[in-house]
């Protein structure tokens, strides 16, 4: 027996070593996958993952060294991902309600904390009811198919998030894609869609690549004129846009005109995971009966529910955190503009530093990391050709000094690489 073990160890085939599947089909698959991976590398669109050895926060420790890195690329807008009260709430929920439910909601996966969180989400958004999902990706995947039939139409902004696009693909409604935030085009498509029973306009509230905000007032006016419903994805708005952080609908004064909101618990609201739909009660009731990612996937783990629930409590107590983030966003945007950079969007903590050239975005991001600033470059196909950028995301837990160090590093690196004169 020991001989076999020694031979395996020498060949690198010990008990825990991965086994390659044998057979011609497996070999063919491996060749095809390797060639596809090579194509991705060749196209320069390979996404590598940096490994973090500390909690999520404004200052990170990277695995293999790299201490004190200032982090400007998380969706941790309010800094709640490592907030002590959020962590404590997660630990308490874990101890009281266990690690998980080992069940979907409708079999034996609903605990009092799930019902409490749904009630809290509905109250936060001033809607009738809410339903939890494992992610907002699931909420978007599960809503259109449950709600729309071939008798209906859905009109979607061309730059909507991938999960909205996938969710719409799954439904049988008639599909229209209008040009990004183009109200003339939306109106033309709404006219065409008059022949259908129901029209649903679907848009991100805030767009994650450009930091721009959907013209919801105009969208709601058109929806009223053409008898349509409005759906918004508030992943980059919930918790911080609007006077009390309710989101884009509050910011633009149309809370009573937007029918359906999908959002995430995985960004500003504690950053753990989870998503939800909130809106009219019969819609939420229908989703519980028909929405496939809800019906056929495990309940949210108690610790995750605990985080989100505490994050909402903190936001409903005070909007001081959201205000502090807004002030820091303003500081970054104005200092970068004064340094000569073009920042896309307006007043949003997503601050895309527009550079145009893909290589420039990539080498500048690398050089920023050498100066202790963690930012990410985006280029085609994630953003249109010629619109490469470095996306900076501001958080309430950045200090003014963090922001100023980031601007200084951008200025140095921009001069070095010819992005600034
Ligand atoms: N919608 C938008 C606009 C997003 O940016 C994201 C996340 O990147 C999602 C949906 C998916 O959210 P989640 O991470 O909860 O699945």
Short mmCIF file of C-alpha atoms and ligand atoms in Angstrom, two decimals:
data_model
loop_
_atom_site.label_atom_id
_atom_site.label_comp_id
_atom_site.label_asym_id
_atom_site.label_seq_id
_atom_site.Cartn_x
_atom_site.Cartn_y
_atom_site.Cartn_z
CA UNK A 1 0.00 0.00 0.00
CA UNK A 2 2.79 2.39 1.03
CA UNK A 3 4.49 1.68 -2.33
CA UNK A 4 1.40 2.91 -4.20
CA UNK A 5 1.30 6.05 -2.05
CA UNK A 6 5.00 6.78 -2.66
CA UNK A 7 4.65 6.25 -6.43
CA UNK A 8 1.55 8.51 -6.51
CA UNK A 9 3.33 11.18 -4.48
CA UNK A 10 6.34 11.04 -6.81
CA UNK A 11 4.04 11.38 -9.83
CA UNK A 12 2.15 14.19 -8.11
CA UNK A 13 -0.94 11.98 -7.88
CA UNK A 14 -1.49 11.88 -4.08
CA UNK A 15 -4.86 11.41 -2.44
CA UNK A 16 -5.85 15.09 -2.71
CA UNK A 17 -4.45 15.70 -6.19
CA UNK A 18 -6.92 16.58 -8.95
CA UNK A 19 -7.75 13.77 -11.35
CA UNK A 20 -7.96 14.60 -15.01
CA UNK A 21 -11.01 12.97 -16.63
CA UNK A 22 -9.95 10.46 -19.23
CA UNK A 23 -11.44 9.74 -22.65
CA UNK A 24 -11.49 11.38 -26.06
CA UNK A 25 -14.43 13.70 -25.28
CA UNK A 26 -12.73 15.03 -22.14
CA UNK A 27 -9.49 15.59 -24.07
CA UNK A 28 -11.36 17.39 -26.86
CA UNK A 29 -13.15 19.59 -24.32
CA UNK A 30 -9.85 20.45 -22.63
CA UNK A 31 -8.29 21.49 -25.97
CA UNK A 32 -11.31 23.61 -26.85
CA UNK A 33 -11.35 25.34 -23.46
CA UNK A 34 -7.61 26.00 -23.55
CA UNK A 35 -7.91 27.52 -27.01
CA UNK A 36 -10.82 29.73 -25.85
CA UNK A 37 -8.82 30.87 -22.83
CA UNK A 38 -5.89 31.67 -25.11
CA UNK A 39 -8.22 33.79 -27.28
CA UNK A 40 -9.32 35.78 -24.22
CA UNK A 41 -5.68 36.37 -23.24
CA UNK A 42 -4.82 37.28 -26.82
CA UNK A 43 -7.66 39.81 -26.98
CA UNK A 44 -6.27 41.50 -23.86
CA UNK A 45 -9.57 41.04 -22.00
CA UNK A 46 -8.38 38.55 -19.37
CA UNK A 47 -9.75 39.43 -15.94
CA UNK A 48 -7.33 38.50 -13.19
CA UNK A 49 -8.36 38.52 -9.55
CA UNK A 50 -6.31 40.22 -6.87
CA UNK A 51 -6.41 38.34 -3.60
CA UNK A 52 -7.22 40.39 -0.50
CA UNK A 53 -5.97 39.15 2.85
CA UNK A 54 -7.96 41.55 5.03
CA UNK A 55 -11.57 42.73 5.46
CA UNK A 56 -13.21 44.83 2.79
CA UNK A 57 -12.57 48.49 3.56
CA UNK A 58 -10.80 51.68 2.55
CA UNK A 59 -7.40 50.19 3.43
CA UNK A 60 -6.51 46.70 2.31
CA UNK A 61 -3.84 44.11 2.82
CA UNK A 62 -3.21 42.18 -0.38
CA UNK A 63 -2.19 38.52 -0.21
CA UNK A 64 1.56 38.14 -0.68
CA UNK A 65 2.38 41.63 0.60
CA UNK A 66 1.04 45.03 -0.32
CA UNK A 67 -0.13 46.47 3.02
CA UNK A 68 -1.91 49.81 3.41
CA UNK A 69 -3.34 49.84 -0.09
CA UNK A 70 -6.11 52.45 -0.43
CA UNK A 71 -9.07 50.79 -2.06
CA UNK A 72 -11.12 52.73 -4.62
CA UNK A 73 -12.87 49.91 -6.41
CA UNK A 74 -15.46 48.38 -4.08
CA UNK A 75 -19.20 49.08 -4.15
CA UNK A 76 -18.87 49.63 -0.41
CA UNK A 77 -20.38 53.10 -0.82
CA UNK A 78 -21.32 53.60 2.81
CA UNK A 79 -18.45 51.61 4.32
CA UNK A 80 -20.90 49.22 6.02
CA UNK A 81 -19.19 46.02 4.81
CA UNK A 82 -16.93 46.04 7.87
CA UNK A 83 -19.02 48.23 10.18
CA UNK A 84 -18.74 46.84 13.76
CA UNK A 85 -22.51 46.88 14.34
CA UNK A 86 -23.16 45.11 11.03
CA UNK A 87 -20.62 42.42 11.90
CA UNK A 88 -22.09 42.02 15.40
CA UNK A 89 -25.60 41.64 13.96
CA UNK A 90 -24.31 38.91 11.62
CA UNK A 91 -22.67 37.01 14.49
CA UNK A 92 -25.83 37.24 16.60
CA UNK A 93 -28.01 35.99 13.72
CA UNK A 94 -25.56 33.17 13.07
CA UNK A 95 -25.63 32.08 16.70
CA UNK A 96 -29.40 32.33 17.10
CA UNK A 97 -30.58 31.07 13.70
CA UNK A 98 -27.71 28.83 12.54
CA UNK A 99 -25.48 28.68 9.48
CA UNK A 100 -28.22 28.19 6.95
CA UNK A 101 -31.59 26.69 6.16
CA UNK A 102 -30.74 23.75 3.90
CA UNK A 103 -34.01 24.56 2.18
CA UNK A 104 -35.76 26.85 -0.22
CA UNK A 105 -38.15 29.36 1.31
CA UNK A 106 -41.43 27.53 0.64
CA UNK A 107 -40.38 24.17 2.06
CA UNK A 108 -38.79 24.98 5.41
CA UNK A 109 -36.54 27.94 4.67
CA UNK A 110 -38.43 30.93 6.04
CA UNK A 111 -37.39 32.26 9.45
CA UNK A 112 -38.76 35.24 11.32
CA UNK A 113 -35.64 37.23 10.31
CA UNK A 114 -36.45 36.77 6.59
CA UNK A 115 -39.97 38.11 7.12
CA UNK A 116 -38.64 40.99 9.27
CA UNK A 117 -36.07 41.96 6.61
CA UNK A 118 -38.69 41.88 3.83
CA UNK A 119 -40.95 44.11 5.89
CA UNK A 120 -38.03 46.49 6.60
CA UNK A 121 -37.06 46.70 2.90
CA UNK A 122 -40.66 47.52 1.91
CA UNK A 123 -40.83 50.18 4.63
CA UNK A 124 -37.47 51.66 3.58
CA UNK A 125 -38.64 52.04 -0.03
CA UNK A 126 -42.22 52.95 1.00
CA UNK A 127 -43.64 50.04 -0.98
CA UNK A 128 -46.32 47.46 -0.14
CA UNK A 129 -44.16 44.36 0.14
CA UNK A 130 -40.74 42.86 -0.68
CA UNK A 131 -39.27 39.46 -1.54
CA UNK A 132 -35.69 38.33 -0.91
CA UNK A 133 -33.43 36.55 -3.40
CA UNK A 134 -29.92 35.12 -3.12
CA UNK A 135 -28.70 38.05 -5.24
CA UNK A 136 -30.01 40.93 -7.33
CA UNK A 137 -28.83 38.95 -10.34
CA UNK A 138 -31.45 36.37 -9.31
CA UNK A 139 -34.08 39.05 -8.66
CA UNK A 140 -33.53 40.35 -12.21
CA UNK A 141 -33.47 36.82 -13.64
CA UNK A 142 -36.73 36.00 -11.89
CA UNK A 143 -39.01 38.96 -12.44
CA UNK A 144 -39.61 39.41 -16.18
CA UNK A 145 -40.52 35.80 -16.91
CA UNK A 146 -42.94 35.69 -13.99
CA UNK A 147 -44.59 38.98 -14.90
CA UNK A 148 -44.66 39.27 -18.70
CA UNK A 149 -46.21 37.05 -21.38
CA UNK A 150 -46.23 37.18 -25.22
CA UNK A 151 -49.16 39.62 -24.87
CA UNK A 152 -46.85 42.18 -23.19
CA UNK A 153 -43.85 44.32 -24.10
CA UNK A 154 -40.66 45.28 -22.27
CA UNK A 155 -38.58 48.34 -23.21
CA UNK A 156 -35.01 48.25 -21.93
CA UNK A 157 -32.16 50.81 -21.94
CA UNK A 158 -29.35 49.45 -24.14
CA UNK A 159 -26.80 49.88 -21.32
CA UNK A 160 -28.80 48.06 -18.66
CA UNK A 161 -26.91 45.65 -16.44
CA UNK A 162 -26.22 42.14 -17.77
CA UNK A 163 -28.64 40.61 -15.26
CA UNK A 164 -31.55 42.70 -16.62
CA UNK A 165 -30.58 41.71 -20.15
CA UNK A 166 -30.49 38.02 -19.15
CA UNK A 167 -33.78 38.29 -17.23
CA UNK A 168 -35.47 39.82 -20.27
CA UNK A 169 -34.03 37.09 -22.50
CA UNK A 170 -35.79 34.52 -20.33
CA UNK A 171 -39.24 36.05 -20.78
CA UNK A 172 -41.57 35.70 -23.74
CA UNK A 173 -42.65 39.34 -23.94
CA UNK A 174 -41.99 41.49 -27.03
CA UNK A 175 -38.61 43.14 -26.57
CA UNK A 176 -37.53 46.70 -27.40
CA UNK A 177 -34.09 48.13 -26.70
CA UNK A 178 -33.96 51.93 -26.59
CA UNK A 179 -30.81 54.02 -26.98
CA UNK A 180 -29.10 54.87 -23.71
CA UNK A 181 -31.19 57.47 -21.85
CA UNK A 182 -32.64 58.65 -25.18
CA UNK A 183 -36.19 59.79 -24.49
CA UNK A 184 -37.07 60.30 -28.16
CA UNK A 185 -36.14 56.73 -28.91
CA UNK A 186 -38.03 55.48 -25.84
CA UNK A 187 -41.12 57.42 -26.95
CA UNK A 188 -40.91 55.97 -30.48
CA UNK A 189 -40.68 52.45 -29.03
CA UNK A 190 -43.53 53.10 -26.59
CA UNK A 191 -45.71 54.14 -29.57
CA UNK A 192 -44.83 50.90 -31.36
CA UNK A 193 -45.61 48.90 -28.23
CA UNK A 194 -49.11 50.36 -27.81
CA UNK A 195 -50.58 47.26 -29.41
CA UNK A 196 -49.59 45.08 -26.48
CA UNK A 197 -51.54 44.49 -23.26
CA UNK A 198 -48.91 45.83 -20.88
CA UNK A 199 -45.70 47.86 -21.34
CA UNK A 200 -42.82 47.77 -18.85
CA UNK A 201 -39.94 50.24 -19.11
CA UNK A 202 -36.83 48.77 -17.45
CA UNK A 203 -33.79 50.84 -16.54
CA UNK A 204 -30.87 50.96 -14.15
CA UNK A 205 -31.43 53.85 -11.73
CA UNK A 206 -27.69 54.64 -11.85
CA UNK A 207 -25.43 53.06 -14.49
CA UNK A 208 -22.36 51.40 -13.06
CA UNK A 209 -19.90 52.05 -15.89
CA UNK A 210 -20.61 55.76 -16.39
CA UNK A 211 -21.94 56.91 -13.02
CA UNK A 212 -24.84 58.56 -14.84
CA UNK A 213 -28.38 58.62 -13.51
CA UNK A 214 -31.44 57.60 -15.54
CA UNK A 215 -33.77 60.54 -16.40
CA UNK A 216 -36.53 59.02 -14.30
CA UNK A 217 -38.77 62.11 -14.32
CA UNK A 218 -38.93 62.04 -18.12
CA UNK A 219 -39.24 58.24 -18.18
CA UNK A 220 -42.17 58.40 -15.75
CA UNK A 221 -43.85 61.16 -17.79
CA UNK A 222 -43.59 59.03 -20.93
CA UNK A 223 -44.80 56.00 -19.00
CA UNK A 224 -47.85 57.96 -17.89
CA UNK A 225 -48.52 59.22 -21.43
CA UNK A 226 -48.28 55.72 -22.97
CA UNK A 227 -49.77 53.80 -20.07
CA UNK A 228 -46.62 51.90 -19.13
CA UNK A 229 -45.11 50.63 -15.88
CA UNK A 230 -41.60 51.58 -14.71
CA UNK A 231 -39.04 49.13 -13.28
CA UNK A 232 -35.70 50.32 -11.87
CA UNK A 233 -32.60 48.46 -10.78
CA UNK A 234 -31.24 50.40 -7.82
CA UNK A 235 -28.05 48.47 -7.07
CA UNK A 236 -25.94 51.63 -7.39
CA UNK A 237 -28.43 53.93 -5.67
CA UNK A 238 -30.08 52.21 -2.69
CA UNK A 239 -28.88 53.61 0.60
CA UNK A 240 -27.28 56.81 -0.64
CA UNK A 241 -29.03 58.61 -3.52
CA UNK A 242 -31.80 61.05 -2.58
CA UNK A 243 -32.26 63.14 0.59
CA UNK A 244 -32.75 60.07 2.79
CA UNK A 245 -30.87 57.51 0.68
CA UNK A 246 -33.98 55.80 -0.72
CA UNK A 247 -32.57 55.89 -4.22
CA UNK A 248 -32.98 57.41 -7.66
CA UNK A 249 -36.77 57.64 -7.39
CA UNK A 250 -36.43 59.74 -4.24
CA UNK A 251 -33.63 61.86 -5.74
CA UNK A 252 -35.79 62.71 -8.75
CA UNK A 253 -39.10 63.00 -6.87
CA UNK A 254 -40.90 60.06 -8.54
CA UNK A 255 -41.30 57.57 -5.68
CA UNK A 256 -45.02 57.30 -6.40
CA UNK A 257 -44.47 56.74 -10.15
CA UNK A 258 -41.99 53.86 -10.17
CA UNK A 259 -43.88 50.57 -9.77
CA UNK A 260 -41.10 48.01 -9.23
CA UNK A 261 -37.65 48.26 -7.64
CA UNK A 262 -34.98 45.56 -7.68
CA UNK A 263 -31.84 46.10 -5.66
CA UNK A 264 -28.97 44.39 -3.89
CA UNK A 265 -27.88 43.80 -0.33
CA UNK A 266 -24.37 43.20 -1.66
CA UNK A 267 -23.22 46.78 -2.17
CA UNK A 268 -24.16 49.74 0.09
CA UNK A 269 -26.45 47.70 2.40
CA UNK A 270 -23.73 45.81 4.26
CA UNK A 271 -22.08 44.24 1.23
CA UNK A 272 -22.64 40.59 2.18
CA UNK A 273 -24.97 39.23 -0.51
CA UNK A 274 -28.63 39.04 -1.47
CA UNK A 275 -31.11 40.94 -3.54
CA UNK A 276 -34.79 41.80 -3.56
CA UNK A 277 -37.82 43.04 -5.41
CA UNK A 278 -40.13 45.55 -3.75
CA UNK A 279 -43.44 46.82 -5.12
CA UNK A 280 -47.18 46.06 -5.17
CA UNK A 281 -48.25 43.19 -2.90
CA UNK A 282 -49.92 41.07 -5.62
CA UNK A 283 -46.69 41.23 -7.65
CA UNK A 284 -44.63 40.05 -4.68
CA UNK A 285 -47.21 37.31 -3.98
CA UNK A 286 -46.96 36.19 -7.61
CA UNK A 287 -43.15 36.12 -7.49
CA UNK A 288 -43.31 33.82 -4.45
CA UNK A 289 -45.41 31.42 -6.55
CA UNK A 290 -43.71 31.71 -9.93
CA UNK A 291 -40.23 33.24 -9.80
CA UNK A 292 -37.80 30.43 -10.55
CA UNK A 293 -34.62 31.71 -8.81
CA UNK A 294 -36.76 32.20 -5.66
CA UNK A 295 -38.54 28.87 -5.86
CA UNK A 296 -35.55 26.71 -6.70
CA UNK A 297 -32.68 28.17 -4.67
CA UNK A 298 -31.69 28.13 -1.01
CA UNK A 299 -32.83 30.74 1.52
CA UNK A 300 -30.51 33.59 2.41
CA UNK A 301 -28.22 32.55 5.30
CA UNK A 302 -29.10 34.14 8.66
CA UNK A 303 -25.75 35.96 9.00
CA UNK A 304 -26.35 37.64 5.64
CA UNK A 305 -29.88 38.61 6.69
CA UNK A 306 -28.49 39.99 9.96
CA UNK A 307 -26.00 42.24 8.11
CA UNK A 308 -28.58 43.72 5.78
CA UNK A 309 -31.12 44.22 8.50
CA UNK A 310 -28.64 46.16 10.64
CA UNK A 311 -27.47 48.22 7.65
CA UNK A 312 -31.08 49.29 7.02
CA UNK A 313 -31.54 50.17 10.72
CA UNK A 314 -28.45 52.40 10.55
CA UNK A 315 -29.72 54.13 7.40
CA UNK A 316 -33.21 54.65 8.78
CA UNK A 317 -31.77 56.19 11.96
CA UNK A 318 -29.70 58.81 10.15
CA UNK A 319 -28.46 59.78 6.72
CA UNK A 320 -25.17 61.18 8.09
CA UNK A 321 -23.15 58.36 6.45
CA UNK A 322 -24.69 59.00 3.03
CA UNK A 323 -24.02 62.74 3.40
CA UNK A 324 -20.39 62.11 4.28
CA UNK A 325 -20.02 59.98 1.14
CA UNK A 326 -21.59 62.73 -0.98
CA UNK A 327 -19.11 65.29 0.40
CA UNK A 328 -16.17 63.01 -0.38
CA UNK A 329 -17.48 62.35 -3.89
CA UNK A 330 -17.68 66.09 -4.44
CA UNK A 331 -14.10 66.54 -3.15
CA UNK A 332 -12.74 63.87 -5.50
CA UNK A 333 -14.68 65.01 -8.58
CA UNK A 334 -13.79 68.69 -8.18
CA UNK A 335 -10.08 68.08 -7.43
CA UNK A 336 -9.73 65.70 -10.39
CA UNK A 337 -11.46 68.18 -12.72
CA UNK A 338 -9.13 70.93 -11.46
CA UNK A 339 -6.15 68.63 -12.20
CA UNK A 340 -7.35 68.37 -15.80
CA UNK A 341 -9.12 64.99 -15.88
CA UNK A 342 -12.54 64.31 -17.38
CA UNK A 343 -14.84 62.50 -14.97
CA UNK A 344 -18.00 61.00 -16.41
CA UNK A 345 -21.38 61.18 -14.65
CA UNK A 346 -22.53 63.72 -12.09
CA UNK A 347 -22.56 63.69 -8.28
CA UNK A 348 -22.34 59.89 -8.17
CA UNK A 349 -19.66 58.02 -6.16
CA UNK A 350 -18.88 56.05 -9.32
CA UNK A 351 -16.30 58.38 -10.86
CA UNK A 352 -15.03 57.09 -14.22
CA UNK A 353 -11.76 58.82 -15.16
CA UNK A 354 -12.09 58.91 -18.93
CA UNK A 355 -8.87 58.08 -20.79
CA UNK A 356 -9.98 56.70 -24.17
CA UNK A 357 -7.10 54.34 -24.84
CA UNK A 358 -7.31 50.79 -23.42
CA UNK A 359 -3.56 50.36 -22.92
CA UNK A 360 -3.29 53.72 -21.19
CA UNK A 361 -6.09 52.76 -18.78
CA UNK A 362 -4.40 49.47 -18.00
CA UNK A 363 -0.84 50.80 -17.46
CA UNK A 364 -2.09 53.76 -15.44
CA UNK A 365 -4.14 51.46 -13.16
CA UNK A 366 -1.04 49.29 -12.64
CA UNK A 367 1.09 52.33 -11.85
CA UNK A 368 -1.56 53.61 -9.41
CA UNK A 369 -1.25 50.31 -7.52
CA UNK A 370 2.53 50.81 -7.38
CA UNK A 371 1.69 54.05 -5.56
CA UNK A 372 -0.66 52.24 -3.15
CA UNK A 373 -3.95 53.15 -4.87
CA UNK A 374 -6.15 50.28 -5.96
CA UNK A 375 -8.27 51.20 -9.00
CA UNK A 376 -9.35 49.21 -12.05
CA UNK A 377 -9.11 50.03 -15.74
CA UNK A 378 -12.06 49.11 -17.98
CA UNK A 379 -11.87 48.79 -21.73
CA UNK A 380 -13.73 47.14 -24.63
CA UNK A 381 -15.84 44.94 -24.50
CA UNK A 382 -16.89 46.04 -20.98
CA UNK A 383 -17.21 49.65 -22.25
CA UNK A 384 -17.45 50.87 -25.88
CA UNK A 385 -14.29 50.99 -28.02
CA UNK A 386 -12.32 54.22 -27.54
CA UNK A 387 -13.97 54.87 -24.15
CA UNK A 388 -11.49 53.13 -21.87
CA UNK A 389 -11.40 54.48 -18.37
CA UNK A 390 -10.31 53.92 -14.80
CA UNK A 391 -13.32 53.62 -12.53
CA UNK A 392 -12.91 55.13 -9.07
CA UNK A 393 -15.54 54.44 -6.41
CA UNK A 394 -15.79 56.67 -3.38
CA UNK A 395 -16.88 55.41 0.02
CA UNK A 396 -18.04 57.18 3.18
CA UNK A 397 -15.10 55.58 5.00
CA UNK A 398 -12.44 57.20 2.84
CA UNK A 399 -10.74 60.02 4.69
CA UNK A 400 -10.10 63.36 3.02
CA UNK A 401 -6.43 62.38 3.07
CA UNK A 402 -7.22 59.13 1.17
CA UNK A 403 -9.04 61.14 -1.48
CA UNK A 404 -6.21 63.65 -1.78
CA UNK A 405 -3.60 60.87 -2.08
CA UNK A 406 -5.64 59.33 -4.88
CA UNK A 407 -5.82 62.65 -6.76
CA UNK A 408 -2.06 63.22 -6.29
CA UNK A 409 -1.27 59.72 -7.59
CA UNK A 410 -3.55 60.24 -10.61
CA UNK A 411 -1.83 63.54 -11.36
CA UNK A 412 1.67 62.00 -11.19
CA UNK A 413 0.72 58.91 -13.19
CA UNK A 414 -1.31 60.96 -15.69
CA UNK A 415 1.68 63.24 -16.36
CA UNK A 416 4.05 60.28 -16.63
CA UNK A 417 1.89 58.56 -19.26
CA UNK A 418 0.88 61.67 -21.18
CA UNK A 419 -2.78 61.70 -20.08
CA UNK A 420 -2.25 65.19 -18.61
CA UNK A 421 -0.23 67.95 -20.18
N1 LIG B 1 -27.71 45.11 -11.17
C1 LIG B 1 -26.68 45.97 -11.23
C2 LIG B 1 -26.90 47.31 -11.86
C3 LIG B 1 -25.42 45.62 -10.71
O1 LIG B 1 -24.38 46.46 -10.79
C4 LIG B 1 -25.26 44.34 -10.12
C5 LIG B 1 -23.96 43.90 -9.57
O2 LIG B 1 -22.91 44.08 -10.11
C6 LIG B 1 -26.36 43.48 -10.08
C7 LIG B 1 -27.57 43.89 -10.61
C8 LIG B 1 -26.26 42.13 -9.45
O3 LIG B 1 -26.27 42.30 -8.05
P1 LIG B 1 -25.84 41.09 -7.10
O4 LIG B 1 -24.39 41.24 -6.87
O5 LIG B 1 -26.67 41.27 -5.87
O6 LIG B 1 -26.19 39.84 -7.83
#
